[in-house]
């Protein structure tokens, strides 16, 4: 086997290469396990000042807060181009560890208000977990991405359901205090701490196995945004087409090919790319793309189905 640099591939490099996809899948599963973890145990939590029979309202509040946090987090990550300015695997690791800390902190309080605030923070962290895993997979596997994204979506499904499976496995009695063996019910604290530890482990596994360089788009640094200019041969040559701008703003086909070549060769950083200023007119132009609207609205519907059905 040959390495990317042309030399013989060491056993360690071979092992790391083989483990890349399983690591992305496992880390995605682990990171998303904290997404709705408190929902699985909320019926066992003695909230301070809580009202009997308010479990449904508590679940609705906690679910809404984590989703609001996810929206805020994704907007912030996109606006500041976090995944382009920093190694995606390190962003994933930081988000996973911070999310695990916030999720585990729920075990230290019985205040519903504190839980709601912590769920908001976990949602913000999830914006750096699930989407960043997709980013890592896309950059490492530009070809044959569809099947691998299918594995990631499966990992997401299993990860979000895992706290319920864990609770059922640890407490066959269903929180009644009488498991099949007649022992006491498993504390909700244990479930929260175990999934938090799992998320932290998955987050750290991503940079340790994959590294911080393989999932970078290129060595280019993002330059300050420049306004769009229209009308002019030079601008027409420089700007992407309408369809391409609506899907990958500011990135020309030549730039994409250059980035792919840089990823394969490990070439040093090149000059900074000009950014793209997104104003009201540009947002309207992007939204005018029918394929973009279909994809965006379809994904919004998918999120609604997953979270509220």
Short mmCIF file of C-alpha atoms in Angstrom, two decimals:
data_model
loop_
_atom_site.label_atom_id
_atom_site.label_comp_id
_atom_site.label_asym_id
_atom_site.label_seq_id
_atom_site.Cartn_x
_atom_site.Cartn_y
_atom_site.Cartn_z
CA UNK A 1 0.00 0.00 0.00
CA UNK A 2 1.16 3.51 -0.80
CA UNK A 3 0.50 6.60 1.27
CA UNK A 4 -0.73 9.88 -0.20
CA UNK A 5 2.87 11.14 -0.22
CA UNK A 6 3.94 8.18 -2.37
CA UNK A 7 5.82 6.25 0.32
CA UNK A 8 4.95 2.94 1.90
CA UNK A 9 1.91 3.08 4.17
CA UNK A 10 2.75 2.23 7.75
CA UNK A 11 0.57 -0.21 9.72
CA UNK A 12 -0.67 2.68 11.85
CA UNK A 13 -1.69 4.67 8.76
CA UNK A 14 -3.47 1.60 7.36
CA UNK A 15 -5.40 1.05 10.59
CA UNK A 16 -6.40 4.71 10.77
CA UNK A 17 -7.55 4.69 7.14
CA UNK A 18 -9.68 1.58 7.69
CA UNK A 19 -11.21 3.06 10.84
CA UNK A 20 -12.16 6.42 9.34
CA UNK A 21 -15.73 5.58 8.30
CA UNK A 22 -16.55 3.47 11.40
CA UNK A 23 -15.23 6.32 13.55
CA UNK A 24 -17.42 8.92 11.83
CA UNK A 25 -20.46 6.67 12.23
CA UNK A 26 -19.72 5.83 15.88
CA UNK A 27 -18.96 9.45 16.78
CA UNK A 28 -22.23 10.56 15.16
CA UNK A 29 -24.13 7.92 17.10
CA UNK A 30 -22.43 8.90 20.35
CA UNK A 31 -22.81 12.64 19.85
CA UNK A 32 -26.52 12.50 19.02
CA UNK A 33 -27.27 10.29 22.04
CA UNK A 34 -27.48 13.42 24.22
CA UNK A 35 -29.91 15.20 21.88
CA UNK A 36 -33.09 14.03 23.59
CA UNK A 37 -31.61 12.09 26.51
CA UNK A 38 -33.57 13.91 29.27
CA UNK A 39 -36.83 13.08 27.49
CA UNK A 40 -36.18 9.42 28.21
CA UNK A 41 -35.90 9.95 31.96
CA UNK A 42 -38.01 13.04 32.64
CA UNK A 43 -40.77 10.94 34.19
CA UNK A 44 -38.31 9.88 36.92
CA UNK A 45 -37.01 13.37 37.73
CA UNK A 46 -38.43 14.98 40.91
CA UNK A 47 -38.42 18.54 39.63
CA UNK A 48 -38.41 21.11 42.39
CA UNK A 49 -41.82 22.71 42.62
CA UNK A 50 -43.15 20.53 39.81
CA UNK A 51 -46.81 19.69 39.42
CA UNK A 52 -48.03 16.09 39.31
CA UNK A 53 -49.10 15.08 35.82
CA UNK A 54 -47.01 17.79 34.11
CA UNK A 55 -44.70 15.31 32.36
CA UNK A 56 -46.05 16.08 28.88
CA UNK A 57 -45.58 19.82 29.39
CA UNK A 58 -42.06 19.25 30.72
CA UNK A 59 -41.14 17.11 27.71
CA UNK A 60 -42.54 19.74 25.34
CA UNK A 61 -40.50 22.47 27.03
CA UNK A 62 -37.24 20.52 27.03
CA UNK A 63 -37.70 19.38 23.43
CA UNK A 64 -38.47 22.91 22.26
CA UNK A 65 -35.46 24.36 24.06
CA UNK A 66 -33.00 21.89 22.57
CA UNK A 67 -34.39 22.51 19.08
CA UNK A 68 -34.22 26.28 19.49
CA UNK A 69 -30.62 25.85 20.59
CA UNK A 70 -29.91 23.72 17.52
CA UNK A 71 -31.31 26.41 15.22
CA UNK A 72 -29.32 29.16 16.94
CA UNK A 73 -26.17 27.05 16.84
CA UNK A 74 -26.45 26.17 13.15
CA UNK A 75 -27.05 29.81 12.23
CA UNK A 76 -24.00 30.89 14.22
CA UNK A 77 -21.77 28.17 12.76
CA UNK A 78 -22.87 29.02 9.23
CA UNK A 79 -22.65 32.80 9.70
CA UNK A 80 -19.13 32.69 11.11
CA UNK A 81 -18.00 29.92 8.70
CA UNK A 82 -16.72 27.91 11.66
CA UNK A 83 -16.31 24.70 9.67
CA UNK A 84 -14.16 26.55 7.10
CA UNK A 85 -12.06 28.51 9.57
CA UNK A 86 -11.26 25.62 11.92
CA UNK A 87 -10.66 21.86 11.44
CA UNK A 88 -14.08 20.19 11.28
CA UNK A 89 -12.99 17.26 13.45
CA UNK A 90 -11.83 19.61 16.21
CA UNK A 91 -15.09 21.57 16.05
CA UNK A 92 -16.94 18.26 16.32
CA UNK A 93 -14.85 17.22 19.32
CA UNK A 94 -15.31 20.54 21.11
CA UNK A 95 -19.07 20.51 20.51
CA UNK A 96 -19.36 16.91 21.70
CA UNK A 97 -17.42 17.48 24.91
CA UNK A 98 -19.24 20.73 25.73
CA UNK A 99 -22.59 19.08 24.95
CA UNK A 100 -21.70 16.15 27.19
CA UNK A 101 -20.85 18.52 30.04
CA UNK A 102 -24.13 20.41 29.67
CA UNK A 103 -26.11 17.18 29.44
CA UNK A 104 -24.36 15.70 32.48
CA UNK A 105 -24.99 18.90 34.41
CA UNK A 106 -28.72 18.10 34.31
CA UNK A 107 -27.97 15.30 36.79
CA UNK A 108 -26.80 17.86 39.34
CA UNK A 109 -30.03 19.86 39.56
CA UNK A 110 -33.75 19.28 39.96
CA UNK A 111 -34.76 22.71 38.65
CA UNK A 112 -36.84 22.57 35.48
CA UNK A 113 -35.64 26.05 34.54
CA UNK A 114 -32.02 24.93 34.80
CA UNK A 115 -32.78 21.87 32.70
CA UNK A 116 -34.39 24.07 30.04
CA UNK A 117 -31.33 26.35 29.91
CA UNK A 118 -28.98 23.37 29.73
CA UNK A 119 -31.07 21.81 26.96
CA UNK A 120 -30.72 25.04 24.98
CA UNK A 121 -26.93 24.81 25.33
CA UNK A 122 -26.97 21.13 24.33
CA UNK A 123 -28.93 22.10 21.21
CA UNK A 124 -26.30 24.71 20.35
CA UNK A 125 -23.63 22.01 20.74
CA UNK A 126 -25.58 19.55 18.57
CA UNK A 127 -25.21 22.08 15.75
CA UNK A 128 -21.51 21.24 15.83
CA UNK A 129 -22.07 17.48 15.98
CA UNK A 130 -24.56 16.13 13.45
CA UNK A 131 -23.92 18.72 10.67
CA UNK A 132 -20.16 18.62 11.23
CA UNK A 133 -20.16 14.82 10.92
CA UNK A 134 -21.81 15.28 7.53
CA UNK A 135 -19.14 17.83 6.65
CA UNK A 136 -16.32 15.48 7.62
CA UNK A 137 -17.83 12.64 5.59
CA UNK A 138 -18.34 14.88 2.56
CA UNK A 139 -14.77 16.13 2.58
CA UNK A 140 -13.17 12.73 3.05
CA UNK A 141 -15.48 10.85 0.65
CA UNK A 142 -16.32 13.22 -2.23
CA UNK A 143 -17.17 10.12 -4.30
CA UNK A 144 -19.68 7.50 -3.17
CA UNK A 145 -21.03 9.83 -0.52
CA UNK A 146 -24.67 8.71 -0.69
CA UNK A 147 -24.26 5.34 1.01
CA UNK A 148 -22.04 6.81 3.69
CA UNK A 149 -24.55 9.56 4.45
CA UNK A 150 -27.13 6.80 4.79
CA UNK A 151 -24.99 5.28 7.53
CA UNK A 152 -24.77 8.66 9.27
CA UNK A 153 -28.52 9.14 9.19
CA UNK A 154 -28.89 5.64 10.63
CA UNK A 155 -26.40 6.55 13.35
CA UNK A 156 -28.45 9.67 14.10
CA UNK A 157 -31.61 7.59 14.44
CA UNK A 158 -29.99 5.06 16.75
CA UNK A 159 -28.20 7.75 18.73
CA UNK A 160 -31.32 9.77 19.52
CA UNK A 161 -33.14 6.56 20.54
CA UNK A 162 -30.26 5.14 22.56
CA UNK A 163 -31.19 6.74 25.94
CA UNK A 164 -34.52 4.90 25.91
CA UNK A 165 -32.77 1.63 25.10
CA UNK A 166 -30.22 2.25 27.84
CA UNK A 167 -32.92 3.05 30.37
CA UNK A 168 -34.87 -0.09 29.46
CA UNK A 169 -31.75 -2.25 29.68
CA UNK A 170 -30.70 -0.87 33.05
CA UNK A 171 -34.18 -0.73 34.53
CA UNK A 172 -36.45 -3.51 33.21
CA UNK A 173 -39.04 -2.45 35.78
CA UNK A 174 -39.63 0.76 33.85
CA UNK A 175 -38.81 3.09 36.72
CA UNK A 176 -41.19 1.42 39.15
CA UNK A 177 -38.44 0.55 41.58
CA UNK A 178 -38.94 -3.18 41.01
CA UNK A 179 -36.86 -4.46 38.15
CA UNK A 180 -37.12 -8.04 36.95
CA UNK A 181 -34.58 -9.03 39.57
CA UNK A 182 -36.52 -7.20 42.27
CA UNK A 183 -33.84 -4.53 42.68
CA UNK A 184 -34.31 -0.78 42.87
CA UNK A 185 -35.01 1.29 39.79
CA UNK A 186 -31.97 2.73 38.05
CA UNK A 187 -31.48 6.42 38.79
CA UNK A 188 -32.04 8.86 35.94
CA UNK A 189 -28.66 10.30 36.93
CA UNK A 190 -26.90 7.15 35.75
CA UNK A 191 -28.57 7.29 32.33
CA UNK A 192 -27.62 10.95 31.86
CA UNK A 193 -24.02 10.39 32.92
CA UNK A 194 -23.56 7.32 30.75
CA UNK A 195 -24.81 9.00 27.56
CA UNK A 196 -22.73 12.08 28.40
CA UNK A 197 -19.61 9.94 28.73
CA UNK A 198 -20.47 8.24 25.44
CA UNK A 199 -20.83 11.59 23.67
CA UNK A 200 -17.51 12.83 25.01
CA UNK A 201 -15.80 9.59 23.93
CA UNK A 202 -17.23 9.85 20.44
CA UNK A 203 -16.20 13.46 20.14
CA UNK A 204 -12.60 12.78 21.12
CA UNK A 205 -12.41 9.75 18.82
CA UNK A 206 -12.98 11.90 15.73
CA UNK A 207 -9.74 13.94 15.80
CA UNK A 208 -7.72 11.14 17.40
CA UNK A 209 -8.48 8.67 14.60
CA UNK A 210 -9.08 10.95 11.62
CA UNK A 211 -6.80 13.82 12.57
CA UNK A 212 -7.38 17.54 12.13
CA UNK A 213 -6.20 17.90 8.54
CA UNK A 214 -7.96 15.32 6.39
CA UNK A 215 -11.40 16.87 6.73
CA UNK A 216 -10.30 20.38 5.78
CA UNK A 217 -11.66 21.83 2.52
CA UNK A 218 -8.19 23.13 1.62
CA UNK A 219 -5.40 25.18 3.07
CA UNK A 220 -7.15 28.36 1.93
CA UNK A 221 -8.26 30.84 4.54
CA UNK A 222 -11.60 32.56 4.30
CA UNK A 223 -11.18 36.22 3.41
CA UNK A 224 -13.55 38.98 4.47
CA UNK A 225 -16.71 38.99 2.41
CA UNK A 226 -16.70 41.06 -0.75
CA UNK A 227 -19.86 42.48 -2.29
CA UNK A 228 -21.33 40.81 -5.32
CA UNK A 229 -20.82 42.76 -8.53
CA UNK A 230 -22.94 42.17 -11.56
CA UNK A 231 -22.61 43.23 -15.17
CA UNK A 232 -19.16 43.01 -16.67
CA UNK A 233 -17.09 40.40 -18.42
CA UNK A 234 -14.55 40.13 -15.62
CA UNK A 235 -17.28 39.69 -13.05
CA UNK A 236 -19.06 37.14 -15.19
CA UNK A 237 -15.87 35.11 -15.41
CA UNK A 238 -15.27 35.40 -11.67
CA UNK A 239 -18.77 34.74 -10.35
CA UNK A 240 -20.38 31.31 -10.26
CA UNK A 241 -23.50 30.60 -12.22
CA UNK A 242 -26.93 31.23 -10.69
CA UNK A 243 -27.52 27.55 -10.02
CA UNK A 244 -24.10 27.07 -8.53
CA UNK A 245 -24.36 30.22 -6.42
CA UNK A 246 -27.62 28.98 -4.96
CA UNK A 247 -26.03 25.76 -3.81
CA UNK A 248 -22.39 26.59 -3.10
CA UNK A 249 -22.04 30.38 -2.86
CA UNK A 250 -18.64 31.85 -3.62
CA UNK A 251 -17.03 28.61 -4.76
CA UNK A 252 -16.30 28.25 -8.47
CA UNK A 253 -15.80 24.95 -10.24
CA UNK A 254 -12.11 25.73 -10.62
CA UNK A 255 -11.90 26.46 -6.91
CA UNK A 256 -13.63 23.20 -6.08
CA UNK A 257 -11.22 21.26 -8.27
CA UNK A 258 -8.29 23.08 -6.68
CA UNK A 259 -9.54 22.23 -3.20
CA UNK A 260 -9.99 18.58 -4.09
CA UNK A 261 -6.45 18.47 -5.49
CA UNK A 262 -5.10 20.12 -2.35
CA UNK A 263 -6.86 17.56 -0.18
CA UNK A 264 -5.32 14.68 -2.13
CA UNK A 265 -1.82 16.09 -2.35
CA UNK A 266 -1.56 17.75 1.06
CA UNK A 267 -0.30 20.93 -0.61
CA UNK A 268 0.43 23.96 1.58
CA UNK A 269 -2.07 26.73 2.03
CA UNK A 270 -2.82 28.84 -1.01
CA UNK A 271 -4.04 32.43 -1.25
CA UNK A 272 -7.23 33.41 0.50
CA UNK A 273 -10.47 33.04 -1.47
CA UNK A 274 -12.73 36.05 -1.81
CA UNK A 275 -15.85 35.60 0.27
CA UNK A 276 -19.44 36.29 -0.71
CA UNK A 277 -21.48 38.97 0.97
CA UNK A 278 -25.01 37.81 1.71
CA UNK A 279 -27.42 40.70 1.70
CA UNK A 280 -31.16 40.82 1.15
CA UNK A 281 -30.80 40.69 -2.64
CA UNK A 282 -28.44 37.69 -2.50
CA UNK A 283 -30.70 35.79 -0.10
CA UNK A 284 -33.62 36.45 -2.43
CA UNK A 285 -31.60 35.19 -5.37
CA UNK A 286 -30.71 31.99 -3.52
CA UNK A 287 -34.31 31.43 -2.42
CA UNK A 288 -35.48 31.91 -6.02
CA UNK A 289 -33.78 28.63 -6.90
CA UNK A 290 -36.51 25.98 -7.05
CA UNK A 291 -34.15 23.05 -6.29
CA UNK A 292 -32.84 24.89 -3.24
CA UNK A 293 -36.36 25.62 -1.95
CA UNK A 294 -37.37 22.00 -2.44
CA UNK A 295 -34.33 20.73 -0.54
CA UNK A 296 -34.65 23.30 2.26
CA UNK A 297 -38.39 22.81 2.79
CA UNK A 298 -38.01 19.04 2.61
CA UNK A 299 -35.35 19.10 5.29
CA UNK A 300 -37.48 21.37 7.49
CA UNK A 301 -40.31 18.87 7.14
CA UNK A 302 -37.95 16.04 8.03
CA UNK A 303 -36.87 17.88 11.19
CA UNK A 304 -40.49 18.48 12.17
CA UNK A 305 -41.32 14.81 11.64
CA UNK A 306 -38.34 13.62 13.68
CA UNK A 307 -38.85 16.01 16.57
CA UNK A 308 -42.60 16.34 16.91
CA UNK A 309 -44.24 13.25 15.44
#
